Short mmCIF file of C-alpha atoms in Angstrom, two decimals:
data_model
loop_
_atom_site.label_atom_id
_atom_site.label_comp_id
_atom_site.label_asym_id
_atom_site.label_seq_id
_atom_site.Cartn_x
_atom_site.Cartn_y
_atom_site.Cartn_z
CA MET A 142 0.00 0.00 0.00
CA HIS A 143 1.71 3.12 -1.23
CA ARG A 144 1.18 6.85 -1.25
CA ASP A 145 -1.87 7.70 -3.37
CA VAL A 146 -0.61 9.95 -6.14
CA SER A 147 -3.66 9.62 -8.38
CA SER A 148 -5.06 13.03 -7.43
CA CYS A 149 -2.21 14.61 -5.47
CA ASN A 150 -0.14 17.62 -6.38
CA THR A 151 2.89 19.28 -4.82
CA TYR A 152 1.00 20.37 -1.68
CA ASN A 153 1.40 18.37 1.51
CA TYR A 154 -2.22 17.99 2.51
CA GLY A 155 -1.25 16.23 5.72
CA ASP A 156 0.60 19.28 7.04
CA ALA A 157 -1.11 21.64 9.51
CA LEU A 158 0.95 24.59 8.26
CA TYR A 159 -0.47 24.20 4.76
CA TRP A 160 -4.05 24.24 6.05
CA ASP A 161 -3.45 27.15 8.44
CA ALA A 162 -2.13 29.23 5.56
CA ARG A 163 -4.99 28.21 3.30
CA TYR A 164 -7.72 29.11 5.79
CA ILE A 165 -6.10 32.48 6.48
CA GLU A 166 -6.02 33.12 2.72
CA ASP A 167 -9.67 32.02 2.34
CA ASN A 168 -10.59 34.62 4.99
CA GLY A 169 -13.44 32.60 6.46
CA VAL A 170 -15.22 31.77 3.20
CA SER A 171 -16.95 28.43 3.68
CA PHE A 172 -15.92 25.58 1.39
CA ASP A 173 -17.28 22.02 1.21
CA TRP A 174 -14.94 19.42 -0.27
CA TYR A 175 -16.42 17.05 -2.84
CA GLN A 176 -20.09 17.14 -1.87
CA ARG A 177 -22.49 19.30 0.12
CA TYR A 178 -24.85 17.95 2.73
CA SER A 179 -27.83 18.18 0.39
CA SER A 180 -26.25 15.55 -1.86
CA LEU A 181 -25.13 13.33 1.01
CA ARG A 182 -28.34 13.65 3.01
CA PRO A 183 -30.00 10.45 1.67
CA PHE A 184 -26.99 8.41 2.76
CA ILE A 185 -26.52 10.12 6.12
CA ARG A 186 -30.19 9.90 7.03
CA SER A 187 -30.21 6.22 6.05
CA PHE A 188 -27.11 5.12 7.91
CA ILE A 189 -26.81 7.53 10.85
CA THR A 190 -29.83 7.23 13.11
CA PRO A 191 -31.32 8.41 15.38
CA LEU A 192 -30.86 12.18 15.11
CA SER A 193 -29.52 12.14 18.67
CA SER A 194 -26.53 10.03 17.56
CA ARG A 195 -23.16 11.34 18.72
CA ILE A 196 -21.30 12.19 15.51
CA LEU A 197 -17.64 12.97 14.86
CA ILE A 198 -16.64 14.85 11.71
CA VAL A 199 -12.93 14.48 11.01
CA GLY A 200 -11.15 17.18 9.03
CA CYS A 201 -14.11 19.54 9.27
CA GLY A 202 -12.27 22.55 7.83
CA ASN A 203 -14.58 25.52 7.33
CA ALA A 204 -17.35 23.55 5.60
CA ALA A 205 -21.03 24.21 6.20
CA MET A 206 -21.69 20.46 6.50
CA SER A 207 -22.17 20.40 10.28
CA GLU A 208 -24.40 23.48 10.29
CA ASP A 209 -26.60 21.91 7.62
CA MET A 210 -26.83 18.69 9.61
CA VAL A 211 -28.00 20.60 12.69
CA LYS A 212 -30.62 22.38 10.57
CA ASP A 213 -31.77 18.91 9.51
CA GLY A 214 -32.23 17.81 13.12
CA TYR A 215 -28.92 16.27 14.24
CA GLN A 216 -28.21 17.18 17.83
CA ASP A 217 -24.63 16.30 18.78
CA ILE A 218 -21.75 16.90 16.36
CA MET A 219 -18.09 17.07 17.36
CA ASN A 220 -15.84 18.58 14.68
CA VAL A 221 -12.06 18.17 14.64
CA ASP A 222 -9.38 19.50 12.32
CA ILE A 223 -5.58 19.71 12.35
CA SER A 224 -5.74 23.46 11.61
CA SER A 225 -6.02 25.64 14.69
CA VAL A 226 -6.94 28.53 12.38
CA ALA A 227 -9.96 26.67 11.00
CA ILE A 228 -11.08 25.54 14.45
CA GLN A 229 -10.89 29.06 15.88
CA MET A 230 -12.84 30.45 12.93
CA MET A 231 -15.56 27.83 13.26
CA THR A 232 -15.73 28.13 17.05
CA ASP A 233 -16.29 31.87 16.73
CA LYS A 234 -18.81 31.44 13.93
CA TYR A 235 -20.96 28.81 15.65
CA HIS A 236 -20.54 29.63 19.33
CA HIS A 237 -24.30 30.21 19.53
CA ILE A 238 -25.17 26.68 18.32
CA PRO A 239 -24.81 24.24 21.24
CA GLN A 240 -25.17 21.20 18.98
CA LEU A 241 -21.82 22.02 17.37
CA LYS A 242 -18.46 21.58 19.11
CA TYR A 243 -15.00 22.20 17.65
CA MET A 244 -11.57 20.97 18.69
CA GLN A 245 -8.10 21.18 17.15
CA MET A 246 -6.82 17.64 16.74
CA ASP A 247 -4.67 15.41 14.54
CA VAL A 248 -6.86 12.52 13.36
CA ARG A 249 -3.89 10.18 13.70
CA ASP A 250 -4.04 10.64 17.48
CA MET A 251 -7.48 11.29 18.95
CA SER A 252 -6.63 9.88 22.38
CA PHE A 253 -8.53 12.77 23.98
CA PHE A 254 -11.66 10.71 23.29
CA ALA A 255 -12.38 7.42 25.04
CA ASP A 256 -13.02 4.15 23.25
CA ASP A 257 -16.54 3.71 21.82
CA SER A 258 -17.27 7.44 22.06
CA PHE A 259 -19.22 7.95 18.85
CA ASP A 260 -22.13 6.43 16.98
CA ALA A 261 -20.81 7.66 13.64
CA VAL A 262 -17.72 9.20 12.05
CA ILE A 263 -17.95 11.18 8.80
CA ASP A 264 -14.87 11.76 6.65
CA LYS A 265 -15.15 13.98 3.59
CA GLY A 266 -11.68 14.00 2.07
CA THR A 267 -9.52 13.70 5.18
CA LEU A 268 -8.20 10.21 4.47
CA ASP A 269 -7.52 11.46 0.94
CA SER A 270 -5.44 14.29 2.36
CA LEU A 271 -3.34 11.90 4.40
CA MET A 272 -2.85 9.70 1.37
CA CYS A 273 -1.22 12.67 -0.36
CA GLY A 274 1.15 13.30 2.52
CA THR A 275 4.44 11.78 3.55
CA ASP A 276 4.36 8.31 5.17
CA ALA A 277 0.89 7.91 3.67
CA PRO A 278 0.23 4.23 4.51
CA ILE A 279 1.32 4.75 8.11
CA SER A 280 -0.80 7.88 8.48
CA ALA A 281 -3.82 6.12 6.97
CA ALA A 282 -3.44 3.17 9.34
CA GLN A 283 -3.10 5.49 12.33
CA MET A 284 -6.22 7.43 11.41
CA LEU A 285 -8.36 4.40 10.58
CA GLY A 286 -7.24 2.68 13.76
CA GLU A 287 -8.39 5.69 15.75
CA VAL A 288 -11.70 5.86 13.89
CA CYS A 289 -12.33 2.20 14.63
CA ARG A 290 -11.43 2.66 18.29
CA LEU A 291 -13.79 5.60 18.68
CA LEU A 292 -16.75 3.92 17.02
CA LYS A 293 -19.26 2.12 19.19
CA PRO A 294 -20.08 -1.47 18.16
CA GLY A 295 -22.65 -1.16 15.39
CA GLY A 296 -21.44 2.36 14.62
CA THR A 297 -20.77 3.70 11.13
CA TYR A 298 -17.72 5.25 9.48
CA MET A 299 -18.79 7.05 6.30
CA LEU A 300 -15.94 7.87 3.95
CA ILE A 301 -16.52 10.19 0.99
CA THR A 302 -13.51 9.98 -1.33
CA TYR A 303 -12.25 10.14 -4.89
CA GLY A 304 -10.48 6.81 -4.27
CA ASP A 305 -11.92 3.80 -6.08
CA PRO A 306 -11.88 0.36 -4.41
CA THR A 307 -8.48 -0.61 -5.81
CA VAL A 308 -6.80 2.14 -3.78
CA ARG A 309 -9.12 2.36 -0.76
CA MET A 310 -10.21 -1.20 0.02
CA PRO A 311 -6.67 -2.38 0.89
CA HIS A 312 -6.73 0.18 3.71
CA LEU A 313 -10.36 -0.22 4.79
CA SER A 314 -10.68 -4.00 4.65
CA ARG A 315 -8.02 -4.90 7.20
CA PRO A 316 -9.51 -7.57 9.51
CA VAL A 317 -8.47 -5.65 12.63
CA TYR A 318 -11.16 -3.03 11.93
CA ASN A 319 -13.96 -5.59 11.78
CA TRP A 320 -15.99 -3.46 9.36
CA LYS A 321 -18.79 -4.54 7.07
CA ILE A 322 -18.27 -2.31 4.03
CA THR A 323 -20.89 -1.22 1.52
CA LEU A 324 -19.87 0.85 -1.51
CA TYR A 325 -21.80 3.58 -3.32
CA ASN A 326 -20.98 6.05 -6.09
CA ILE A 327 -22.26 9.60 -6.51
CA PRO A 328 -21.57 12.09 -9.34
CA ARG A 329 -19.79 15.35 -8.69
CA PRO A 330 -21.99 18.40 -8.04
CA GLY A 331 -23.48 19.81 -11.20
CA PHE A 332 -22.87 16.70 -13.30
CA GLN A 333 -25.41 16.20 -16.08
CA LYS A 334 -26.03 12.77 -17.54
CA PRO A 335 -25.48 12.57 -21.31
CA GLU A 336 -28.76 12.71 -23.19
CA SER A 337 -27.98 9.30 -24.65
CA THR A 338 -27.90 7.71 -21.19
CA THR A 339 -30.96 5.58 -20.48
CA SER A 340 -29.88 4.19 -17.10
CA LYS A 341 -32.28 4.83 -14.25
CA LYS A 342 -30.09 3.26 -11.58
CA SER A 343 -30.43 4.84 -8.14
CA TYR A 344 -27.29 6.20 -6.50
CA LEU A 345 -28.57 4.60 -3.29
CA GLU A 346 -28.10 1.17 -4.84
CA PRO A 347 -24.90 -0.49 -3.54
CA ILE A 348 -22.10 -1.35 -5.96
CA PRO A 349 -20.76 -4.92 -5.85
CA VAL A 350 -17.02 -5.32 -5.39
CA THR A 351 -14.96 -8.26 -6.67
CA GLU A 352 -13.00 -10.56 -4.35
CA LYS A 353 -9.86 -8.63 -5.31
CA GLY A 354 -11.50 -5.40 -4.13
CA SER A 355 -12.11 -3.81 -7.51
CA LEU A 356 -15.17 -2.67 -9.42
CA PRO A 357 -16.90 -5.28 -11.60
CA ALA A 358 -15.58 -5.38 -15.16
CA ASP A 359 -18.97 -4.36 -16.54
CA PHE A 360 -19.48 -1.44 -14.14
CA VAL A 361 -19.52 1.91 -15.92
CA LEU A 362 -19.01 5.20 -14.12
CA GLU A 363 -21.50 7.71 -15.51
CA ASP A 364 -19.24 10.48 -14.21
CA PRO A 365 -15.49 9.66 -14.40
CA ASP A 366 -14.84 12.33 -11.73
CA SER A 367 -17.47 10.98 -9.36
CA HIS A 368 -17.00 10.25 -5.67
CA PHE A 369 -17.19 6.97 -3.83
CA ILE A 370 -18.96 6.53 -0.53
CA TYR A 371 -17.77 3.70 1.71
CA VAL A 372 -20.21 2.90 4.50
CA CYS A 373 -18.21 0.93 7.05
CA ARG A 374 -20.26 -0.53 9.90
CA LYS A 375 -18.39 -1.79 12.94
CA ILE A 376 -19.61 -5.32 13.57
CA ASN A 377 -20.49 -5.96 17.19
CA GLU A 378 -19.43 -9.07 19.13
CA THR A 379 -22.82 -10.74 18.84
CA GLU A 380 -22.72 -10.50 15.06
CA VAL A 381 -19.18 -11.93 15.02
CA ASP A 382 -20.29 -14.90 17.10
CA ASN A 383 -23.14 -15.59 14.66
CA ILE A 384 -21.01 -15.52 11.51
CA PRO A 385 -20.88 -19.08 10.13
CA PRO A 386 -17.44 -20.74 9.98
#
């Protein structure tokens, strides 16, 4: 498992200094990576219930995602980011919303939180950032290990990423995490299907993955720049005991 260079450039996206400088330059203008909540809502409402679930958003940046989730009824969202600049901006901006909490933190070490602290973890591009940084496989393993530790049994890790199964499943499918993974695909915002397309397939329909962790040979991406959604549910001990040998 190597550094993911498929969509990386010369920036070190795993470096706090890069993000601090970027958020200062952005001057507080909100930006949502990949997808906005409106597009992700069907998945989040399906897999993260009830609305009182304790949710952790890793690499929150200055996105409006958490605010939109609160408007939709979610009641307890902890947001963490490696950038102290982003966290201070968001703390000041949302100090009047008690459902939102912000904390500066490196996702590779979230020891501030106890085991089994959250019902769900949402990651919109943070694992991707680490995969563009130095020591990418180690950083990815550290982060995913922490996510698994923080999830309650039966909890859900939702990863929104540009990474297809060939580059993400080797990291996500390690037995130590004990995750049941379901894959989905969603077009980038603003994508329009070609007029010649007759497919009426729902984006909420799971995508099968081969034994080697790749997309089926006959699977066609309507949007080549689409995003993948990995819904990773932490199997509880009872389910493990009931799995046939």
